[in-house]
Coordinates of C-alpha atoms in Angstrom, one line a residue:
M1 CA -22.8 -18.1 -18.1
G2 CA -25.5 -15.5 -19.1
T3 CA -27.6 -16.0 -16.0
P4 CA -26.3 -14.4 -12.8
D5 CA -25.9 -16.4 -9.6
P6 CA -26.8 -13.8 -6.9
A7 CA -25.8 -16.1 -4.0
R8 CA -22.2 -16.5 -5.3
A9 CA -22.1 -12.7 -6.0
G10 CA -22.9 -11.9 -2.4
R11 CA -26.5 -10.9 -2.8
A12 CA -28.7 -11.8 0.1
H13 CA -25.7 -13.1 2.0
P14 CA -26.2 -12.6 5.8
Y15 CA -23.0 -10.6 6.0
A16 CA -23.8 -8.3 3.0
P17 CA -23.9 -4.6 3.9
A18 CA -27.2 -2.8 3.8
D19 CA -28.3 -1.3 0.5
D20 CA -28.9 2.2 1.8
F21 CA -25.3 3.1 1.3
H22 CA -22.9 1.6 -1.3
V23 CA -19.1 1.2 -1.1
F24 CA -18.2 0.5 -4.7
D25 CA -14.6 -0.4 -5.6
T26 CA -13.3 0.0 -9.1
T27 CA -9.6 -1.0 -8.6
L28 CA -9.8 -3.8 -11.1
R29 CA -11.2 -1.5 -13.8
D30 CA -10.3 2.2 -13.2
G31 CA -7.5 1.5 -10.8
A32 CA -5.8 -0.8 -13.4
Q33 CA -5.4 2.2 -15.7
R34 CA -2.6 3.6 -13.5
E35 CA 0.7 4.0 -15.3
G36 CA 3.0 1.0 -14.5
V37 CA 0.1 -1.3 -13.4
N38 CA -0.5 -4.4 -15.6
L39 CA -2.8 -6.9 -13.9
T40 CA -3.0 -10.5 -15.0
V41 CA -6.2 -12.5 -14.5
A42 CA -4.6 -14.1 -11.5
D43 CA -3.7 -10.7 -10.0
K44 CA -7.3 -9.5 -10.5
L45 CA -8.7 -12.7 -8.8
A46 CA -6.3 -12.1 -5.8
I47 CA -7.3 -8.5 -5.5
A48 CA -11.0 -9.4 -5.7
R49 CA -10.6 -11.8 -2.8
H50 CA -8.9 -9.1 -0.7
L51 CA -11.7 -6.6 -1.5
D52 CA -14.4 -9.1 -0.7
D53 CA -12.6 -9.9 2.6
F54 CA -12.5 -6.2 3.4
G55 CA -16.3 -6.0 3.0
V56 CA -17.0 -3.6 0.1
G57 CA -20.5 -4.0 -1.4
F58 CA -19.5 -4.0 -5.1
I59 CA -16.4 -4.9 -7.1
E60 CA -16.2 -3.7 -10.6
G61 CA -14.2 -6.3 -12.4
G62 CA -13.6 -4.7 -15.8
W63 CA -15.2 -4.5 -19.3
P64 CA -16.1 -8.0 -20.5
G65 CA -16.2 -8.2 -24.3
A66 CA -13.8 -5.3 -24.7
N67 CA -10.7 -7.5 -24.1
P68 CA -10.1 -11.2 -23.5
R69 CA -8.5 -10.7 -20.1
D70 CA -11.6 -9.2 -18.6
T71 CA -13.9 -11.7 -20.2
E72 CA -11.7 -14.5 -18.7
F73 CA -11.8 -12.8 -15.3
F74 CA -15.6 -12.8 -15.1
A75 CA -15.7 -16.4 -16.0
R76 CA -13.1 -17.5 -13.5
A77 CA -14.3 -15.1 -10.7
Q78 CA -17.8 -16.6 -10.6
A79 CA -16.4 -20.1 -10.7
E80 CA -13.5 -19.7 -8.3
I81 CA -14.5 -17.1 -5.8
D82 CA -17.2 -17.6 -3.2
F83 CA -18.0 -13.9 -2.6
R84 CA -19.1 -13.4 1.0
H85 CA -19.7 -9.6 1.0
A86 CA -19.4 -8.2 -2.5
Q87 CA -21.4 -8.3 -5.7
L88 CA -19.5 -8.6 -8.9
V89 CA -20.0 -5.7 -11.4
A90 CA -19.4 -5.6 -15.1
F91 CA -18.6 -2.3 -16.8
G92 CA -19.6 -1.2 -20.3
A93 CA -21.0 1.5 -22.4
T94 CA -24.5 2.4 -23.6
R95 CA -25.4 1.0 -27.0
R96 CA -24.0 2.6 -30.1
P97 CA -26.0 5.3 -32.0
G98 CA -28.5 3.9 -34.4
V99 CA -28.4 0.3 -33.0
E100 CA -30.9 -1.4 -30.7
A101 CA -29.4 -2.4 -27.3
A102 CA -30.4 -6.0 -27.9
D103 CA -28.4 -6.0 -31.1
D104 CA -25.2 -4.4 -29.8
P105 CA -22.5 -7.0 -29.3
Q106 CA -20.9 -5.2 -26.4
V107 CA -24.2 -4.8 -24.6
R108 CA -24.8 -8.5 -25.1
A109 CA -21.3 -9.3 -23.7
L110 CA -22.3 -7.5 -20.5
V111 CA -25.3 -9.9 -20.2
E112 CA -23.2 -12.9 -21.1
S113 CA -20.6 -12.0 -18.4
G114 CA -23.1 -13.3 -15.8
A115 CA -22.5 -10.4 -13.5
P116 CA -25.6 -9.5 -11.5
V117 CA -24.8 -5.8 -11.6
I118 CA -23.8 -3.7 -14.6
T119 CA -22.3 -0.2 -14.6
L120 CA -22.9 1.7 -17.8
V121 CA -21.0 4.7 -18.8
A122 CA -22.9 7.4 -20.6
K123 CA -22.1 10.9 -22.0
S124 CA -23.5 13.7 -20.0
H125 CA -21.5 16.6 -21.5
D126 CA -23.2 18.0 -24.6
R127 CA -19.9 18.7 -26.3
H128 CA -18.8 15.1 -25.8
V129 CA -22.1 13.8 -27.2
E130 CA -21.7 15.8 -30.4
R131 CA -17.9 15.6 -30.9
A132 CA -17.0 12.2 -29.4
L133 CA -20.1 10.1 -30.1
R134 CA -21.0 12.2 -33.2
T135 CA -24.7 11.9 -32.5
T136 CA -27.5 14.2 -31.4
L137 CA -28.4 15.1 -27.8
D138 CA -31.8 13.4 -28.2
E139 CA -30.2 10.2 -29.5
N140 CA -27.8 10.1 -26.6
L141 CA -30.8 10.2 -24.2
E142 CA -32.4 7.4 -26.2
M143 CA -29.2 5.3 -26.0
V144 CA -29.3 5.7 -22.2
R145 CA -33.0 4.8 -22.0
D146 CA -32.8 1.8 -24.3
T147 CA -29.7 0.2 -22.8
V148 CA -30.8 0.6 -19.2
S149 CA -34.3 -0.8 -20.0
Y150 CA -32.8 -3.7 -21.9
L151 CA -30.4 -4.7 -19.1
R152 CA -33.2 -4.4 -16.5
A153 CA -35.3 -6.7 -18.6
Q154 CA -32.5 -9.2 -18.5
G155 CA -32.7 -9.2 -14.7
R156 CA -29.6 -7.1 -14.1
R157 CA -29.2 -4.3 -11.6
V158 CA -28.0 -1.2 -13.4
F159 CA -25.8 1.7 -12.2
L160 CA -25.1 4.5 -14.7
D161 CA -21.9 6.6 -14.7
C162 CA -22.4 10.1 -16.1
E163 CA -19.0 10.7 -17.6
H164 CA -17.7 14.3 -17.4
F165 CA -20.8 15.2 -15.4
F166 CA -19.5 18.2 -13.5
D167 CA -17.9 19.8 -16.6
G168 CA -21.0 19.0 -18.6
Y169 CA -23.2 20.5 -15.8
R170 CA -21.1 23.7 -16.0
A171 CA -21.6 23.9 -19.8
N172 CA -25.2 22.9 -20.0
P173 CA -26.9 22.1 -16.6
E174 CA -30.3 21.2 -18.0
Y175 CA -28.9 18.6 -20.4
A176 CA -26.7 17.0 -17.7
K177 CA -29.7 16.7 -15.5
A178 CA -31.8 15.3 -18.4
V179 CA -29.3 12.4 -18.6
V180 CA -29.8 11.7 -14.9
R181 CA -33.6 11.8 -15.2
T182 CA -33.6 9.5 -18.2
A183 CA -31.4 6.9 -16.5
A184 CA -33.5 6.9 -13.3
E185 CA -36.8 6.7 -15.2
A186 CA -35.4 3.7 -17.3
G187 CA -34.7 1.8 -14.1
A188 CA -31.1 2.6 -13.1
D189 CA -30.8 2.1 -9.4
V190 CA -28.0 4.8 -9.0
V191 CA -26.8 7.5 -11.2
I192 CA -23.1 8.4 -10.5
L193 CA -21.9 11.9 -11.1
C194 CA -18.3 11.6 -12.4
D195 CA -15.6 14.2 -12.0
T196 CA -13.8 12.6 -14.9
N197 CA -11.1 15.2 -15.3
G198 CA -10.6 15.6 -11.6
G199 CA -10.8 19.4 -11.6
M200 CA -13.5 20.0 -9.0
L201 CA -13.2 21.3 -5.5
P202 CA -15.3 20.2 -2.5
A203 CA -17.6 23.2 -2.3
Q204 CA -18.4 22.9 -6.0
V205 CA -19.1 19.2 -5.7
H206 CA -21.4 19.8 -2.8
A207 CA -23.4 22.5 -4.6
V208 CA -23.9 20.5 -7.8
V209 CA -24.8 17.3 -6.0
A210 CA -27.3 19.0 -3.8
T211 CA -28.9 20.8 -6.7
V212 CA -29.1 17.7 -9.0
L213 CA -30.6 15.7 -6.1
A214 CA -33.3 18.3 -5.5
D215 CA -34.1 18.7 -9.2
T216 CA -34.2 15.0 -10.2
G217 CA -35.0 13.0 -7.2
A218 CA -32.6 10.3 -8.4
R219 CA -30.4 8.3 -6.2
L220 CA -26.9 9.7 -6.7
G221 CA -23.4 8.5 -6.4
I222 CA -19.9 10.1 -6.8
H223 CA -16.8 9.1 -8.8
A224 CA -13.9 11.5 -8.1
Q225 CA -10.5 11.7 -9.8
D226 CA -7.7 13.2 -7.8
D227 CA -6.2 15.7 -10.2
T228 CA -6.6 18.6 -7.7
G229 CA -5.7 16.4 -4.7
C230 CA -9.3 16.6 -3.5
A231 CA -10.8 13.2 -4.6
V232 CA -11.4 12.0 -1.0
A233 CA -12.6 15.4 0.1
N234 CA -14.9 15.7 -3.0
T235 CA -16.3 12.2 -2.3
L236 CA -17.1 13.2 1.3
A237 CA -18.6 16.5 0.1
A238 CA -20.9 14.6 -2.2
V239 CA -22.0 12.4 0.7
D240 CA -22.7 15.5 2.8
A241 CA -24.9 16.7 -0.1
G242 CA -26.9 13.5 -0.2
A243 CA -24.9 11.0 -2.4
T244 CA -25.3 7.4 -1.1
H245 CA -22.9 5.6 -3.4
V246 CA -19.1 6.2 -3.4
Q247 CA -16.8 4.8 -6.1
C248 CA -13.2 4.4 -5.0
T249 CA -10.0 2.4 -5.7
A250 CA -7.6 0.7 -3.3
N251 CA -4.7 3.0 -2.4
G252 CA -6.1 5.6 -4.8
Y253 CA -4.8 3.8 -7.9
G254 CA -6.0 5.1 -11.2
E255 CA -5.3 7.0 -14.4
R256 CA -3.1 10.1 -14.2
V257 CA -2.8 10.9 -10.4
G258 CA -5.5 8.4 -9.4
N259 CA -8.9 8.1 -7.9
A260 CA -10.6 8.6 -4.5
N261 CA -8.7 6.3 -2.1
L262 CA -11.0 3.6 -0.8
F263 CA -9.3 3.3 2.6
P264 CA -9.5 7.0 3.8
V265 CA -13.0 7.3 2.4
V266 CA -14.3 4.2 4.3
A267 CA -12.4 5.1 7.5
A268 CA -13.9 8.6 7.4
L269 CA -17.4 7.2 6.8
E270 CA -17.2 4.8 9.7
L271 CA -15.1 6.8 12.2
K272 CA -16.0 10.4 11.4
Y273 CA -19.6 10.1 10.0
G274 CA -20.7 7.1 12.1
K275 CA -22.0 5.3 9.1
K276 CA -21.9 1.5 9.1
V277 CA -20.5 0.7 5.7
L278 CA -18.5 -2.4 6.4
P279 CA -19.3 -5.7 8.1
D280 CA -18.4 -6.0 11.8
G281 CA -14.7 -6.2 12.4
R282 CA -13.6 -5.4 8.9
L283 CA -12.4 -1.9 9.6
R284 CA -9.5 -3.3 11.6
E285 CA -8.3 -5.1 8.4
T286 CA -7.8 -1.8 6.6
T287 CA -4.0 -1.6 6.9
R288 CA -3.5 -5.3 6.1
I289 CA -5.8 -5.2 3.0
S290 CA -4.1 -2.0 1.7
H291 CA -0.7 -3.5 2.0
A292 CA -1.8 -6.9 0.6
I293 CA -3.2 -5.2 -2.6
A294 CA 0.0 -3.1 -3.0
E295 CA 2.0 -6.4 -3.0
V296 CA -0.2 -7.9 -5.7
V297 CA 0.0 -4.7 -7.8
N298 CA 3.8 -4.7 -7.1
L299 CA 3.9 -1.1 -6.0
T300 CA 5.6 -0.1 -2.7
P301 CA 2.9 1.0 -0.2
S302 CA 2.9 4.7 0.4
T303 CA 4.5 5.3 3.8
H304 CA 2.6 8.5 4.3
Q305 CA -0.9 7.3 3.2
P306 CA -3.6 8.4 5.7
Y307 CA -4.7 5.7 8.1
V308 CA -2.7 2.8 6.6
G309 CA 0.8 4.2 6.0
V310 CA 3.6 3.1 8.3
S311 CA 4.1 6.8 9.1
A312 CA 0.4 7.6 9.6
F313 CA 0.8 7.4 13.4
A314 CA 4.6 8.0 13.7
H315 CA 5.8 10.7 16.0
K316 CA 9.2 12.4 15.8
A317 CA 9.1 15.7 17.7
G318 CA 10.1 15.6 21.4
L319 CA 7.1 17.9 22.2
H320 CA 4.7 15.3 20.7
A321 CA 6.3 12.5 22.6
S322 CA 6.0 14.3 25.9
A323 CA 2.3 14.7 25.3
I324 CA 1.7 11.2 24.0
K325 CA 3.4 9.8 27.1
V326 CA 0.5 11.4 29.1
D327 CA -2.3 10.7 26.6
P328 CA -1.8 9.2 23.1
D329 CA -5.0 11.0 21.9
L330 CA -3.4 14.4 22.3
Y331 CA -1.5 14.0 19.0
Q332 CA -3.6 11.3 17.2
H333 CA -7.0 11.8 15.6
I334 CA -8.0 8.2 16.2
N335 CA -6.7 5.1 17.9
P336 CA -4.5 3.5 15.1
E337 CA -5.7 0.0 16.2
L338 CA -9.2 0.9 14.8
V339 CA -7.7 0.6 11.3
G340 CA -5.2 -2.1 12.1
N341 CA -2.2 0.2 12.3
T342 CA 0.1 1.0 15.2
M343 CA 1.7 4.1 16.8
R344 CA 5.4 4.4 16.2
M345 CA 7.8 6.6 18.1
L346 CA 10.7 7.8 15.9
V347 CA 14.1 8.3 17.5
S348 CA 16.2 11.0 15.9
D349 CA 18.2 14.1 16.8
M350 CA 14.9 15.7 17.6
A351 CA 14.2 13.1 20.2
G352 CA 13.7 14.1 23.8
R353 CA 13.5 11.9 26.9
A354 CA 9.8 11.0 26.3
S355 CA 10.6 9.8 22.8
V356 CA 13.3 7.4 24.1
E357 CA 11.2 6.2 26.9
I358 CA 8.2 5.4 24.7
K359 CA 10.4 3.8 22.0
A360 CA 12.1 1.6 24.7
R361 CA 8.7 0.5 26.0
E362 CA 7.7 -0.4 22.4
L363 CA 10.8 -2.5 22.1
G364 CA 10.1 -4.2 25.5
I365 CA 13.1 -2.6 27.3
D366 CA 12.5 -1.2 30.8
L367 CA 14.5 1.9 31.5
G368 CA 13.2 1.9 35.0
G369 CA 12.6 5.6 35.1
D370 CA 16.4 6.2 35.2
R371 CA 16.7 9.9 34.1
E372 CA 20.5 9.7 33.8
L373 CA 20.3 6.6 31.6
V374 CA 17.6 8.2 29.4
G375 CA 19.6 11.3 29.1
R376 CA 22.7 9.3 28.1
V377 CA 20.7 7.5 25.4
V378 CA 19.4 10.8 24.0
E379 CA 22.8 12.3 23.8
R380 CA 24.2 9.1 22.2
V381 CA 21.5 9.3 19.5
K382 CA 22.1 12.9 18.8
E383 CA 25.9 12.3 18.7
R384 CA 25.6 9.5 16.2
E385 CA 23.0 11.3 14.0
L386 CA 25.4 14.2 13.8
K387 CA 27.8 11.7 12.1
G388 CA 25.1 10.6 9.6
Y389 CA 23.3 7.8 11.3
T390 CA 19.5 7.7 11.3
Y391 CA 17.4 5.6 13.6
E392 CA 13.8 6.6 12.6
A393 CA 14.0 4.0 9.8
A394 CA 16.3 1.6 11.6
D395 CA 14.6 0.3 14.7
A396 CA 16.8 -2.7 14.9
S397 CA 20.0 -0.7 15.1
F398 CA 18.4 1.6 17.7
E399 CA 17.5 -1.4 19.9
L400 CA 21.1 -2.7 19.7
L401 CA 22.3 0.8 20.7
L402 CA 19.7 0.9 23.5
R403 CA 20.7 -2.5 24.9
A404 CA 24.4 -1.5 24.8
E405 CA 23.7 1.7 26.8
T406 CA 21.5 -0.1 29.4
G407 CA 24.1 -2.7 30.0
G408 CA 22.0 -5.4 28.4
E409 CA 24.2 -6.0 25.4
P410 CA 24.2 -9.7 24.8
T411 CA 27.4 -11.7 24.5
P412 CA 28.6 -11.1 20.9
Y413 CA 27.6 -13.7 18.4
F414 CA 30.9 -13.2 16.6
R415 CA 33.9 -10.9 16.6
V416 CA 35.3 -9.6 13.4
E417 CA 39.1 -9.7 13.0
S418 CA 39.2 -8.2 9.5
W419 CA 37.5 -8.1 6.1
R420 CA 38.6 -7.5 2.6
M421 CA 36.9 -7.0 -0.7
I422 CA 38.3 -7.2 -4.2
A423 CA 36.6 -6.0 -7.4
E424 CA 38.0 -7.0 -10.8
S425 CA 37.2 -5.7 -14.2
L426 CA 37.7 -8.5 -16.7
Q427 CA 38.7 -8.2 -20.4
D428 CA 35.3 -9.3 -21.6
G429 CA 33.7 -6.3 -19.9
T430 CA 32.2 -8.3 -17.0
H431 CA 33.2 -7.8 -13.3
A432 CA 34.1 -10.2 -10.6
N433 CA 33.7 -9.4 -6.9
G434 CA 35.2 -11.4 -4.1
A435 CA 35.4 -11.0 -0.3
T436 CA 37.3 -12.5 2.6
V437 CA 36.1 -12.3 6.2
K438 CA 38.2 -13.3 9.2
L439 CA 36.3 -13.7 12.4
W440 CA 35.9 -15.6 15.7
A441 CA 32.8 -17.6 16.5
G442 CA 32.0 -20.9 18.3
G443 CA 35.5 -20.8 19.9
R444 CA 37.2 -21.0 16.5
R445 CA 38.9 -18.6 14.1
V446 CA 37.1 -18.7 10.7
I447 CA 38.3 -17.4 7.4
A448 CA 35.6 -17.3 4.8
T449 CA 35.8 -16.3 1.1
A450 CA 32.9 -15.8 -1.2
E451 CA 32.0 -14.2 -4.5
G452 CA 29.0 -12.1 -5.3
N453 CA 27.4 -10.0 -8.0
G454 CA 28.7 -6.9 -6.3
P455 CA 31.0 -6.0 -3.5
V456 CA 28.3 -5.9 -0.8
N457 CA 26.8 -9.1 -2.0
A458 CA 30.2 -10.8 -1.8
L459 CA 30.7 -9.5 1.7
D460 CA 27.3 -10.7 2.8
N461 CA 27.9 -14.1 1.3
A462 CA 31.3 -14.4 3.1
L463 CA 29.9 -13.3 6.4
R464 CA 27.0 -15.8 6.2
G465 CA 29.3 -18.5 5.1
A466 CA 31.5 -18.0 8.1
L467 CA 28.6 -18.1 10.6
E468 CA 26.0 -20.5 9.2
R469 CA 27.7 -23.6 10.8
F470 CA 27.3 -22.0 14.2
Y471 CA 24.0 -20.3 13.6
P472 CA 21.9 -22.3 11.1
E473 CA 19.0 -19.8 11.7
L474 CA 20.8 -17.5 9.2
A475 CA 19.5 -19.6 6.4
A476 CA 16.1 -18.1 6.9
F477 CA 17.4 -14.5 6.8
E478 CA 16.9 -12.6 3.5
L479 CA 18.1 -9.1 2.5
V480 CA 14.9 -7.6 1.1
D481 CA 15.9 -3.9 0.7
Y482 CA 19.1 -2.0 0.4
R483 CA 19.3 1.8 0.2
V484 CA 22.3 4.1 0.0
R485 CA 22.5 7.8 0.8
I486 CA 25.6 9.8 0.0
L487 CA 26.4 12.3 2.9
Q488 CA 28.3 15.6 2.3
G489 CA 28.0 15.3 -1.4
A490 CA 30.3 18.2 -1.9
H491 CA 33.2 15.8 -1.3
G492 CA 32.4 14.0 -4.5
T493 CA 33.4 10.4 -4.7
G494 CA 35.2 10.7 -1.4
S495 CA 31.9 11.4 0.4
P496 CA 30.9 9.3 3.4
A497 CA 27.8 7.1 2.9
R498 CA 24.8 5.9 4.9
V499 CA 23.3 2.5 4.1
L500 CA 19.9 1.2 5.3
V501 CA 19.4 -2.6 5.0
T502 CA 16.1 -4.4 5.6
T503 CA 16.3 -8.1 6.4
A504 CA 13.4 -10.5 6.8
D505 CA 12.7 -14.0 7.9
D506 CA 9.5 -16.1 7.9
S507 CA 7.8 -13.9 10.5
A508 CA 9.2 -10.4 10.6
R509 CA 11.5 -7.8 9.0
W510 CA 13.9 -5.4 10.6
S511 CA 16.1 -2.5 9.4
T512 CA 19.6 -1.6 10.3
V513 CA 21.9 1.4 9.5
G514 CA 25.6 1.8 8.8
V515 CA 27.7 4.9 8.2
G516 CA 31.2 4.8 6.8
D517 CA 33.9 6.5 4.7
N518 CA 32.5 4.6 1.7
V519 CA 29.5 2.6 0.6
V520 CA 31.2 -0.8 1.4
A521 CA 32.2 0.1 4.9
A522 CA 28.8 1.5 5.7
S523 CA 27.2 -1.7 4.2
W524 CA 29.4 -3.9 6.4
Q525 CA 28.2 -2.2 9.6
A526 CA 24.5 -2.5 8.5
L527 CA 25.0 -6.2 7.6
Q528 CA 26.6 -7.0 11.0
D529 CA 23.8 -5.3 12.9
A530 CA 21.2 -7.1 10.7
I531 CA 22.6 -10.6 11.6
T532 CA 23.2 -9.7 15.3
Y533 CA 19.6 -8.4 15.7
G534 CA 18.1 -11.3 13.8
L535 CA 19.8 -13.8 16.0
L536 CA 18.8 -11.9 19.1
R537 CA 15.1 -11.7 18.2
A538 CA 15.1 -15.4 17.3
G539 CA 16.3 -16.1 20.9
V540 CA 19.5 -17.7 19.7
H541 CA 22.1 -18.3 22.4
P542 CA 25.5 -16.9 21.4
A543 CA 28.2 -19.4 20.7
D544 CA 31.5 -18.9 22.5
V545 CA 33.4 -16.3 20.5
G546 CA 36.9 -17.6 21.4
R547 CA 40.0 -16.0 22.7
D548 CA 41.2 -12.6 21.5
S549 CA 44.0 -13.1 19.0
G550 CA 45.5 -10.7 16.7
P551 CA 45.1 -11.1 13.0
S552 CA 48.6 -12.5 12.6
A553 CA 48.1 -15.4 15.0
A554 CA 48.6 -18.7 13.2
L555 CA 46.3 -21.0 15.1
P556 CA 45.9 -24.7 14.4
G557 CA 42.2 -25.4 13.9
T558 CA 41.5 -22.2 12.0
A559 CA 38.5 -23.0 9.8
L560 CA 38.7 -22.1 6.1
V561 CA 35.3 -21.7 4.4
T562 CA 34.5 -21.1 0.7
A563 CA 31.0 -19.8 0.6
S564 CA 28.8 -20.1 -2.5

């Protein structure tokens, strides 16, 4: 495995990006250091495929030889992934003091990884050299020279990360630049200036990069941490100063507060700078790739992340909506479709007529320019939000409200007669929850009972048990998120509650809202809306609900259901 296979690693592939500018991703190495992230080899392989699909030029896979997981990843990645765009990069350190590079086991492990590109980390801060490495400044330069030269002789392309470069430059600029010169003279293709502590600001980064470029003539890259919230800005400032290699992580994952976020950096380079850094058509995959990687990492995607967040192109203010109705570009810096995202109009108590009209158009409902109707919907929304409802995160409930107000409310799929929930505390300390739902559907009165691991789960099971015989489509519906907000908390445990429920099937997900005197009542409303909307969007024709009978009616033919 010691000899790299450039074809499999993406080198010379017809879709490989030009070498004059590098997009280098380190999600699998630096990004994996984020608190709460623990990637398996399978996770790393999945993320590598997504990054290659996105079109980055380099994927830093980890430190082979330093831990068994990374060693296994490199072996499997080269055997199992047919890289189309990216080259695989192994990360490691320069040789130890007093040892030849050829004799250093960790340096040999980099060669044995088979990766065609190797990133070495080297000390560029004089205090780190003397206190952390416990060696001399001259020996550190020799460690850089010897390791880069050795790896070049082994046929590897070498990048060198200058750790703590900006802090080191501030303390001893001549020594920091000497590390850069030494690496370049030994054959490193790119020398990356690292803001390891993340304390720099854009103007400072620009000034240092410009000076180092002029004084050394080396090809420079940038690696920015986000401790000041400036990692993306610092990365772009370095590009402005002449850097042609940017190191980033997907969604900004990384140690402490994270690294420069790959997606805003790439979007800015392509859309603001006019640089071609991705293969054709890949920029439109930005949002999909961001969310797909978040799923693998098992972190909820940030709703307010630039370019890819679900709120990145969401508009709430009525003033914005009025302008967007005339021209979407008036309140959007780009067309969201360029990065695979969509504009969303939020409906809330701030909504005006334009907000409702645009949202209705998104939902495929024609309001026909009826100003009276639009005004009635706006007032209805404001009235209900005053009671605690929120529709900006519950599009499905808003669509049901809109259809009701426009006279397009479908025949009910069911009519609830009553529901009841019982919670028991048992002697062994466990709890039992049961629910009974009485409703009409399919021309019959149905009484369903069910148990659950909580009161809401029991009600959900009973409702589904009552309806599945009439609507088998319910079997595909799954509750995927459940959130509770206590309203008017000064009322203590007697406070009303708002519940947001997200439901999904094989092709979509939708959110509904309920407000009630307590959590269970609010949940019941949201669950009813979730089932009604799901059946509606699936195009299911409502079964005959049946005649209106009071709860005391003893009807022959009443169906009794015990749901599991």
